[in-house]
Short mmCIF file of C-alpha atoms in Angstrom, two decimals:
data_model
loop_
_atom_site.label_atom_id
_atom_site.label_comp_id
_atom_site.label_asym_id
_atom_site.label_seq_id
_atom_site.Cartn_x
_atom_site.Cartn_y
_atom_site.Cartn_z
CA UNK A 1148 50.84 36.61 19.86
CA UNK A 1149 48.42 39.37 20.71
CA UNK A 1150 44.61 39.54 20.39
CA UNK A 1151 44.86 41.19 16.95
CA UNK A 1152 46.80 38.18 15.73
CA UNK A 1153 50.23 39.78 15.52
CA UNK A 1154 53.32 39.82 17.68
CA UNK A 1155 55.16 43.01 18.62
CA UNK A 1156 58.83 43.87 18.54
CA UNK A 1157 58.56 46.00 21.68
CA UNK A 1158 57.13 45.05 25.06
CA UNK A 1159 54.53 47.76 25.68
CA UNK A 1160 54.71 47.97 29.45
CA UNK A 1161 53.59 45.72 32.24
CA UNK A 1162 56.72 43.58 31.83
CA UNK A 1163 59.47 43.32 34.43
CA UNK A 1164 62.13 43.14 31.73
CA UNK A 1165 62.46 44.31 28.14
CA UNK A 1166 61.72 46.11 25.93
CA UNK A 1167 63.76 43.77 23.73
CA UNK A 1168 63.87 39.97 24.01
CA UNK A 1169 67.12 38.96 25.65
CA UNK A 1170 69.32 35.89 26.02
CA UNK A 1171 70.02 34.93 29.61
CA UNK A 1172 71.65 31.83 31.01
CA UNK A 1173 69.71 29.76 33.57
CA UNK A 1174 70.36 30.87 37.16
CA UNK A 1175 72.38 27.69 37.62
CA UNK A 1176 74.49 27.58 34.48
CA UNK A 1177 77.43 25.41 33.47
CA UNK A 1178 78.98 28.44 31.75
CA UNK A 1179 81.21 30.92 33.56
CA UNK A 1180 79.16 33.81 32.18
CA UNK A 1181 76.68 34.83 29.50
CA UNK A 1182 78.45 34.58 26.11
CA UNK A 1183 76.53 37.61 24.81
CA UNK A 1184 77.21 39.97 27.73
CA UNK A 1185 79.49 38.63 30.47
CA UNK A 1186 78.44 41.13 33.13
CA UNK A 1187 74.81 39.99 33.32
CA UNK A 1188 74.66 36.19 33.24
CA UNK A 1189 71.09 35.46 34.30
CA UNK A 1190 67.94 37.51 34.39
CA UNK A 1191 68.36 40.09 37.19
CA UNK A 1192 64.59 40.55 37.44
CA UNK A 1193 63.85 36.84 37.97
CA UNK A 1194 62.17 36.07 41.29
CA UNK A 1195 64.64 34.35 43.66
CA UNK A 1196 64.39 34.45 47.45
CA UNK A 1197 67.58 35.05 49.41
CA UNK A 1198 67.79 31.62 51.04
CA UNK A 1199 67.10 29.94 47.69
CA UNK A 1200 69.92 31.96 46.14
CA UNK A 1201 72.26 30.41 48.71
CA UNK A 1202 71.27 26.93 47.48
CA UNK A 1203 72.59 27.30 43.93
CA UNK A 1204 75.27 24.82 42.89
CA UNK A 1205 78.37 25.27 40.77
CA UNK A 1206 79.64 23.24 37.86
CA UNK A 1207 82.70 21.96 39.72
CA UNK A 1208 80.39 20.05 42.10
CA UNK A 1209 77.47 19.46 39.75
CA UNK A 1210 78.92 19.04 36.26
CA UNK A 1211 75.82 18.00 34.27
CA UNK A 1212 72.78 19.90 33.05
CA UNK A 1213 69.39 18.42 33.96
CA UNK A 1214 65.98 18.99 32.42
CA UNK A 1215 62.70 17.83 33.92
CA UNK A 1216 59.77 16.94 31.68
CA UNK A 1217 56.61 14.90 31.30
CA UNK A 1218 56.18 11.64 29.41
CA UNK A 1219 53.11 10.51 27.47
CA UNK A 1220 52.18 7.65 29.82
CA UNK A 1221 51.65 9.90 32.84
CA UNK A 1222 50.14 13.32 33.55
CA UNK A 1223 51.70 15.40 36.36
CA UNK A 1224 51.30 13.51 39.63
CA UNK A 1225 47.69 12.56 38.91
CA UNK A 1226 47.64 9.48 36.69
CA UNK A 1227 50.25 7.57 38.71
CA UNK A 1228 47.23 6.73 40.89
CA UNK A 1229 45.60 4.90 37.95
CA UNK A 1230 46.55 1.24 37.57
CA UNK A 1231 46.65 1.23 33.76
CA UNK A 1232 48.93 4.26 33.58
CA UNK A 1233 51.12 2.74 36.29
CA UNK A 1234 51.45 -0.47 34.25
CA UNK A 1235 52.54 1.55 31.21
CA UNK A 1236 55.34 3.33 33.13
CA UNK A 1237 55.71 1.74 36.57
CA UNK A 1238 58.99 2.99 37.97
CA UNK A 1239 60.92 6.25 38.16
CA UNK A 1240 63.77 6.62 35.68
CA UNK A 1241 66.20 9.19 34.35
CA UNK A 1242 67.58 9.34 30.82
CA UNK A 1243 71.35 9.35 30.37
CA UNK A 1244 73.26 9.57 27.09
CA UNK A 1245 75.34 6.58 26.00
CA UNK A 1246 78.66 8.41 26.22
CA UNK A 1247 78.09 9.76 29.72
CA UNK A 1248 76.74 6.40 30.91
CA UNK A 1249 79.85 4.70 29.54
CA UNK A 1250 82.11 7.15 31.34
CA UNK A 1251 80.25 6.64 34.64
CA UNK A 1252 80.05 2.86 34.15
CA UNK A 1253 76.25 2.97 34.23
CA UNK A 1254 74.30 0.28 32.33
CA UNK A 1255 70.64 0.44 31.30
CA UNK A 1256 68.51 -0.62 34.26
CA UNK A 1257 71.11 0.30 36.91
CA UNK A 1258 69.99 2.37 39.86
CA UNK A 1259 71.54 5.83 39.87
CA UNK A 1260 71.67 8.73 42.30
CA UNK A 1261 71.12 12.22 40.88
CA UNK A 1262 71.97 15.07 43.23
CA UNK A 1263 71.89 18.85 43.13
CA UNK A 1264 72.79 21.44 45.77
CA UNK A 1265 69.22 21.02 47.07
CA UNK A 1266 68.89 17.25 47.49
CA UNK A 1267 68.94 13.96 45.63
CA UNK A 1268 66.76 11.36 43.93
CA UNK A 1269 67.38 7.72 43.09
CA UNK A 1270 65.98 6.20 39.90
CA UNK A 1271 66.59 3.57 37.21
CA UNK A 1272 68.86 4.55 34.32
CA UNK A 1273 67.48 4.55 30.77
CA UNK A 1274 70.61 4.76 28.63
CA UNK A 1275 69.83 6.38 25.28
CA UNK A 1276 71.42 7.42 22.00
CA UNK A 1277 68.99 10.34 21.85
CA UNK A 1278 70.90 12.42 24.40
CA UNK A 1279 74.26 13.34 22.91
CA UNK A 1280 77.25 15.05 24.45
CA UNK A 1281 77.08 18.70 23.42
CA UNK A 1282 80.00 20.92 22.63
CA UNK A 1283 79.42 24.29 24.28
CA UNK A 1284 82.08 26.98 23.86
CA UNK A 1285 84.75 24.36 23.26
CA UNK A 1286 83.84 22.10 26.17
CA UNK A 1287 81.96 18.80 26.30
CA UNK A 1288 78.68 19.15 28.16
CA UNK A 1289 76.30 16.35 29.08
CA UNK A 1290 72.61 16.74 29.74
CA UNK A 1291 70.36 14.26 31.52
CA UNK A 1292 66.58 13.93 31.37
CA UNK A 1293 64.40 13.63 34.46
CA UNK A 1294 60.72 12.71 33.96
CA UNK A 1295 58.80 14.29 36.82
CA UNK A 1296 55.84 12.03 37.66
CA UNK A 1297 56.86 10.04 40.71
CA UNK A 1298 56.97 10.76 44.43
CA UNK A 1299 54.46 10.27 47.25
CA UNK A 1300 52.23 7.17 47.23
CA UNK A 1301 50.45 5.93 44.12
CA UNK A 1302 49.66 2.93 41.94
CA UNK A 1303 53.19 3.15 40.52
CA UNK A 1304 56.24 2.05 42.47
CA UNK A 1305 57.39 4.59 45.02
CA UNK A 1306 59.72 7.25 43.76
CA UNK A 1307 61.36 10.55 44.59
CA UNK A 1308 60.11 14.05 43.81
CA UNK A 1309 62.05 15.38 40.82
CA UNK A 1310 61.48 18.91 42.15
CA UNK A 1311 63.73 18.10 45.09
CA UNK A 1312 66.50 18.78 42.59
CA UNK A 1313 65.25 21.85 40.78
CA UNK A 1314 65.96 25.44 41.89
CA UNK A 1315 63.29 27.80 43.22
CA UNK A 1316 63.51 30.45 40.52
CA UNK A 1317 60.44 32.13 39.04
CA UNK A 1318 60.37 33.69 35.57
CA UNK A 1319 60.47 37.48 35.79
CA UNK A 1320 56.95 37.91 34.41
CA UNK A 1321 55.04 34.64 34.65
CA UNK A 1322 56.74 33.18 37.76
CA UNK A 1323 57.02 29.92 35.77
CA UNK A 1324 59.59 27.87 37.69
CA UNK A 1325 62.99 27.29 36.12
CA UNK A 1326 62.79 23.48 35.95
CA UNK A 1327 64.22 23.11 32.44
CA UNK A 1328 67.90 23.81 33.11
CA UNK A 1329 69.87 23.34 36.32
CA UNK A 1330 73.00 21.57 37.53
CA UNK A 1331 73.29 18.03 38.91
CA UNK A 1332 75.74 15.26 39.56
CA UNK A 1333 75.05 11.64 38.56
CA UNK A 1334 76.56 8.53 40.12
CA UNK A 1335 75.81 4.85 40.32
CA UNK A 1336 73.66 4.22 43.42
CA UNK B 515 34.41 -17.96 24.23
CA UNK B 516 33.39 -19.26 20.81
CA UNK B 517 31.92 -16.63 18.52
CA UNK B 518 28.64 -18.21 17.40
CA UNK B 519 28.24 -15.56 14.73
CA UNK B 520 31.46 -16.61 13.00
CA UNK B 521 32.24 -19.46 10.63
CA UNK B 522 35.30 -21.44 11.66
CA UNK B 523 37.65 -22.43 8.84
CA UNK B 524 40.33 -24.12 10.96
CA UNK B 525 40.11 -25.82 14.35
CA UNK B 526 43.10 -27.26 16.20
CA UNK B 527 43.55 -31.05 16.48
CA UNK B 528 40.35 -31.72 14.56
CA UNK B 529 39.89 -33.83 11.42
CA UNK B 530 37.50 -33.20 8.54
CA UNK B 531 34.93 -35.71 9.79
CA UNK B 532 33.59 -33.25 12.34
CA UNK B 533 33.55 -29.94 10.47
CA UNK B 534 33.16 -26.63 12.27
CA UNK B 535 30.21 -24.29 11.49
CA UNK B 536 30.45 -23.04 7.92
CA UNK B 537 26.92 -21.95 7.00
CA UNK B 538 27.39 -18.21 6.62
CA UNK B 539 27.92 -16.23 3.43
CA UNK B 540 29.45 -12.77 3.13
CA UNK B 541 32.39 -13.43 5.47
CA UNK B 542 35.06 -10.94 4.55
CA UNK B 543 38.74 -11.31 5.39
CA UNK B 544 39.73 -8.50 7.74
CA UNK B 545 43.09 -6.96 8.56
CA UNK B 546 44.66 -4.45 10.91
CA UNK B 547 47.25 -2.18 9.33
CA UNK B 548 49.86 -0.58 11.61
CA UNK B 549 51.77 2.30 10.05
CA UNK B 550 54.96 2.58 12.11
CA UNK B 551 55.82 5.91 10.47
CA UNK B 552 52.78 7.54 12.14
CA UNK B 553 53.11 5.87 15.58
CA UNK B 554 54.25 8.19 18.39
CA UNK B 555 54.71 5.44 21.00
CA UNK B 556 52.06 6.87 23.34
CA UNK B 557 50.93 3.36 24.43
CA UNK B 558 47.27 4.37 24.13
CA UNK B 559 46.74 1.06 22.28
CA UNK B 560 48.15 -0.87 25.24
CA UNK B 561 45.78 0.83 27.65
CA UNK B 562 42.73 0.47 25.36
CA UNK B 563 43.53 -3.23 24.92
CA UNK B 564 43.65 -3.78 28.68
CA UNK B 565 40.45 -1.74 29.18
CA UNK B 566 38.41 -3.62 26.59
CA UNK B 567 39.67 -7.07 27.54
CA UNK B 568 39.54 -6.44 31.31
CA UNK B 569 43.26 -7.12 31.72
CA UNK B 570 45.25 -5.64 34.60
CA UNK B 571 48.85 -6.80 34.53
CA UNK B 572 51.26 -6.39 37.44
CA UNK B 573 52.82 -2.96 37.98
CA UNK B 574 56.31 -3.97 36.86
CA UNK B 575 59.78 -2.45 36.87
CA UNK B 576 61.72 -0.17 34.62
CA UNK B 577 64.43 -2.36 33.10
CA UNK B 578 66.33 0.49 31.44
CA UNK B 579 64.09 1.09 28.40
CA UNK B 580 60.80 2.81 27.60
CA UNK B 581 59.08 -0.54 26.84
CA UNK B 582 56.62 -1.27 29.61
CA UNK B 583 55.45 -3.86 30.47
CA UNK B 584 58.89 -5.15 29.53
CA UNK B 585 57.43 -7.95 27.37
CA UNK B 586 54.14 -9.44 26.24
CA UNK B 587 52.49 -11.42 29.02
CA UNK B 588 49.28 -13.41 29.43
CA UNK B 589 47.74 -10.16 30.70
CA UNK B 590 49.43 -7.76 28.27
CA UNK B 591 48.50 -8.58 24.69
CA UNK B 592 50.27 -5.73 22.98
CA UNK B 593 53.38 -3.65 23.78
CA UNK B 594 55.10 -0.82 21.97
CA UNK B 595 58.72 -1.64 21.16
CA UNK B 596 61.21 1.23 21.16
CA UNK B 597 64.45 0.75 19.22
CA UNK B 598 67.15 3.37 18.69
CA UNK B 599 68.89 2.62 15.42
CA UNK B 600 71.72 4.52 13.75
CA UNK B 601 72.30 4.12 10.01
CA UNK B 602 75.70 4.08 8.28
CA UNK B 603 75.87 7.87 8.25
CA UNK B 604 75.18 8.08 12.00
CA UNK B 605 71.62 9.39 11.55
CA UNK B 606 69.54 8.31 14.53
CA UNK B 607 66.04 6.90 14.20
CA UNK B 608 63.76 5.96 17.07
CA UNK B 609 61.84 3.04 15.60
CA UNK B 610 58.53 2.15 17.23
CA UNK B 611 56.54 -1.04 16.65
CA UNK B 612 53.31 -2.19 18.22
CA UNK B 613 54.00 -5.85 18.96
CA UNK B 614 51.28 -8.49 19.28
CA UNK B 615 49.64 -11.41 17.52
CA UNK B 616 49.96 -11.19 13.72
CA UNK B 617 46.90 -13.40 13.02
CA UNK B 618 48.71 -15.49 10.39
CA UNK B 619 46.79 -16.96 7.47
CA UNK B 620 48.71 -20.20 8.24
CA UNK B 621 48.83 -20.06 12.05
CA UNK B 622 51.77 -21.93 13.59
CA UNK B 623 50.06 -21.92 16.99
CA UNK B 624 46.98 -23.65 15.61
CA UNK B 625 49.08 -26.22 13.74
CA UNK B 626 51.02 -27.03 16.90
CA UNK B 627 48.04 -27.18 19.27
CA UNK B 628 47.12 -30.76 20.37
CA UNK B 629 43.87 -29.83 22.12
CA UNK B 630 40.78 -30.08 19.90
CA UNK B 631 39.25 -26.65 19.32
CA UNK B 632 41.54 -24.74 21.68
CA UNK B 633 42.69 -22.58 18.76
CA UNK B 634 40.36 -21.67 15.91
CA UNK B 635 40.56 -19.50 12.84
CA UNK B 636 37.41 -17.67 11.83
CA UNK B 637 36.42 -17.12 8.22
CA UNK B 638 37.37 -13.46 8.59
CA UNK B 639 40.96 -14.55 9.29
CA UNK B 640 41.08 -13.91 13.05
CA UNK B 641 42.99 -16.59 15.00
CA UNK B 642 41.44 -16.97 18.43
CA UNK B 643 42.27 -19.01 21.53
CA UNK B 644 39.28 -20.79 23.10
CA UNK B 645 40.56 -20.75 26.66
CA UNK B 646 38.07 -23.31 27.99
CA UNK B 647 39.62 -25.92 25.66
CA UNK B 648 43.25 -24.95 26.42
CA UNK B 649 45.29 -27.57 28.30
CA UNK B 650 48.23 -25.25 29.00
CA UNK B 651 50.84 -27.36 27.18
CA UNK B 652 52.57 -24.32 25.62
CA UNK B 653 52.94 -25.90 22.16
CA UNK B 654 51.38 -22.76 20.64
CA UNK B 655 54.37 -20.79 21.96
CA UNK B 656 56.78 -23.17 20.24
CA UNK B 657 54.70 -23.03 17.05
CA UNK B 658 54.49 -19.24 16.82
CA UNK B 659 57.15 -17.71 14.54
CA UNK B 660 56.60 -14.33 16.24
CA UNK B 661 56.91 -15.50 19.90
CA UNK B 662 53.53 -14.11 20.92
CA UNK B 663 51.41 -16.46 23.10
CA UNK B 664 52.03 -16.53 26.85
CA UNK B 665 50.84 -18.96 29.54
CA UNK B 666 49.04 -17.42 32.51
CA UNK B 667 50.29 -18.89 35.78
CA UNK B 668 46.93 -18.11 37.42
CA UNK B 669 44.96 -20.63 35.33
CA UNK B 670 47.65 -22.38 33.24
CA UNK B 671 46.09 -21.28 29.95
CA UNK B 672 47.59 -19.54 26.94
CA UNK B 673 46.54 -16.01 26.00
CA UNK B 674 47.17 -13.51 23.22
CA UNK B 675 45.49 -10.74 21.19
CA UNK B 676 42.05 -11.77 19.89
CA UNK B 677 42.01 -8.95 17.31
CA UNK B 678 38.97 -7.99 19.40
CA UNK B 679 36.99 -10.80 17.73
CA UNK B 680 34.03 -9.84 19.92
CA UNK B 681 34.06 -6.23 18.69
CA UNK B 682 34.70 -7.19 15.07
CA UNK B 683 31.79 -9.66 15.03
CA UNK B 684 29.40 -6.78 15.78
CA UNK B 685 30.91 -4.46 13.20
CA UNK B 686 33.31 -2.49 15.39
CA UNK B 687 37.05 -2.01 14.95
CA UNK B 688 39.48 -3.41 17.56
CA UNK B 689 39.95 -1.27 20.69
CA UNK B 690 43.53 -0.28 19.76
CA UNK B 691 42.35 1.01 16.38
CA UNK B 692 39.53 3.00 17.96
CA UNK B 693 41.83 4.71 20.47
CA UNK B 694 44.95 5.42 18.40
CA UNK B 695 45.21 9.24 18.50
CA UNK B 696 47.41 9.60 15.41
CA UNK B 697 45.55 7.20 13.13
CA UNK B 698 48.56 4.90 12.91
CA UNK B 699 46.32 1.82 13.18
CA UNK B 700 43.63 1.14 10.59
CA UNK B 701 41.15 -1.70 10.29
CA UNK B 702 39.02 -3.02 7.44
CA UNK B 703 38.91 -5.71 4.78
CA UNK B 704 42.30 -7.14 3.94
CA UNK B 705 41.95 -5.86 0.36
CA UNK B 706 41.18 -2.30 1.55
CA UNK B 707 44.09 -2.36 4.00
CA UNK B 708 46.47 -3.45 1.23
CA UNK B 709 45.21 -0.54 -0.90
CA UNK B 710 45.70 1.88 1.99
CA UNK B 711 49.17 0.47 2.58
CA UNK B 712 50.08 0.97 -1.09
CA UNK B 713 49.07 4.64 -0.84
CA UNK B 714 51.14 5.12 2.32
CA UNK B 715 54.16 3.29 0.90
CA UNK B 716 54.06 5.47 -2.23
CA UNK B 717 53.92 8.60 -0.10
CA UNK B 718 56.80 7.45 2.13
CA UNK B 719 58.89 6.62 -0.96
CA UNK B 720 58.16 10.06 -2.43
CA UNK B 721 59.48 11.56 0.80
CA UNK B 722 62.80 9.71 0.54
CA UNK B 723 62.09 6.49 2.45
CA UNK B 724 63.25 4.24 -0.37
CA UNK B 725 63.00 1.07 1.74
CA UNK B 726 59.33 1.67 2.64
CA UNK B 727 57.01 -1.26 2.11
CA UNK B 728 54.24 -3.50 3.36
CA UNK B 729 54.99 -6.32 5.82
CA UNK B 730 52.61 -9.18 4.97
CA UNK B 731 54.98 -12.19 5.17
CA UNK B 732 54.11 -14.92 2.70
CA UNK B 733 55.99 -17.63 4.64
CA UNK B 734 52.93 -17.83 6.92
CA UNK B 735 50.49 -17.24 4.06
CA UNK B 736 50.27 -13.51 4.80
CA UNK B 737 48.98 -12.01 8.04
CA UNK B 738 45.81 -10.29 9.22
CA UNK B 739 47.92 -7.78 11.12
CA UNK B 740 50.19 -5.98 8.67
CA UNK B 741 52.77 -3.24 9.03
CA UNK B 742 53.76 -0.32 6.86
CA UNK B 743 57.50 -0.15 7.58
CA UNK B 744 59.84 2.67 6.58
CA UNK B 745 62.56 0.00 6.32
CA UNK B 746 60.60 -2.96 4.92
CA UNK B 747 63.87 -4.31 3.48
CA UNK B 748 65.22 -4.70 7.04
CA UNK B 749 62.28 -5.66 9.30
CA UNK B 750 64.72 -7.02 11.93
CA UNK B 751 65.46 -3.39 12.85
CA UNK B 752 61.99 -3.25 14.45
CA UNK B 753 62.72 -5.29 17.55
CA UNK B 754 63.67 -8.49 15.65
CA UNK B 755 60.58 -8.67 13.43
CA UNK B 756 61.47 -11.78 11.36
CA UNK B 757 62.24 -11.12 7.70
CA UNK B 758 60.84 -14.41 6.43
CA UNK B 759 58.84 -16.17 9.17
CA UNK B 760 57.92 -19.82 8.67
CA UNK B 761 56.12 -22.42 10.72
CA UNK B 762 58.55 -24.96 12.15
CA UNK B 763 58.38 -28.24 10.21
CA UNK B 764 58.09 -30.11 13.50
CA UNK B 765 54.88 -28.26 14.35
CA UNK B 766 53.44 -28.60 10.86
CA UNK B 767 53.99 -32.38 10.99
CA UNK B 768 52.01 -32.81 14.21
CA UNK B 769 48.43 -33.78 14.90
CA UNK B 770 47.10 -31.13 12.55
CA UNK B 771 49.11 -32.44 9.58
#
């Protein structure tokens, strides 16, 4: 949306990519290539440093897609220092779909280890019906959810930094980090 | 703390020879109405409750669900219950219910209580524990058809939601109602809340929720905390909310007759 209240079909300059909106896969993708144009899988203008590029995992080692997000009880890493917020959501957890949890023999409340090419976290498992196994290009694909509020000291129980897992990729224009889609492995801790 | 500004219509373990204060006119029956279809599960009500009542529970553990604290305690008087329910067609619903004292018109806790004046019911319908009279026997827990009261190990006394009797007696709504960001909790006279519920139920039905209805169970004489449920025909779906709660006959036959 632009100041005059309308959007535009073309990017009018000042953008690293464009002029048309484009579909790219995340830098760490479970797919072999971009279904729309196999030669360019992820955004070539995204900001990735050389050493960070070397720390990208592959699906054979890290078969699940992870997404980090916030939950209503906590705000960033601020409110975990407040007792009442800590009471409402005291301990780090990850959300795992019922099917995947069944396959990995993980029950609700079990401690699990989630690892990516860049490190690992340990957290309690919330097993949910809300995350369902997806079918992407003929293959089953499981996604797990990683709330991002723990780590360091606080009024909550100690936890791990979710961003240990995520890749250091900045959006081509905004430098917004690519924390919404990357590859991990999950196992019972 | 007894509310001196309130008439008391029932008092535990007390006979009619020593009646409680009953001098005031214009006492209106109040009710809290919780519309589960509007609740987003933000737990703002839990935090507001602890703020107003100066409660600070332990920082607990995650036990594999969103519910935290994991259960009601003597220092947590309300919790949001999260239930994932699939219907016959496989459609998933995330059902949320704010759990806490229902403030029954016929309170099982009060009937079961053997300590004179430890549980009272005000003329406005609020059922309140008078902690200084509590002997910590736990009979109120056995008497409650909703499994709400909890004993505090620190002082061996029972605690539960007061419906913010202190706020209500000076014309304010309970803290949870004041803070709810989506307007899922309303407070007013019981008659007004039933009217509001009827409007909401009609709207939910018009949007395809055929089982929508008001939860005001008559087995306990109705309650002063009511729910608008999208599945009022199956209240058990909402974290085992009893379909037809009754006071145990053993409790009703006790000291309070």
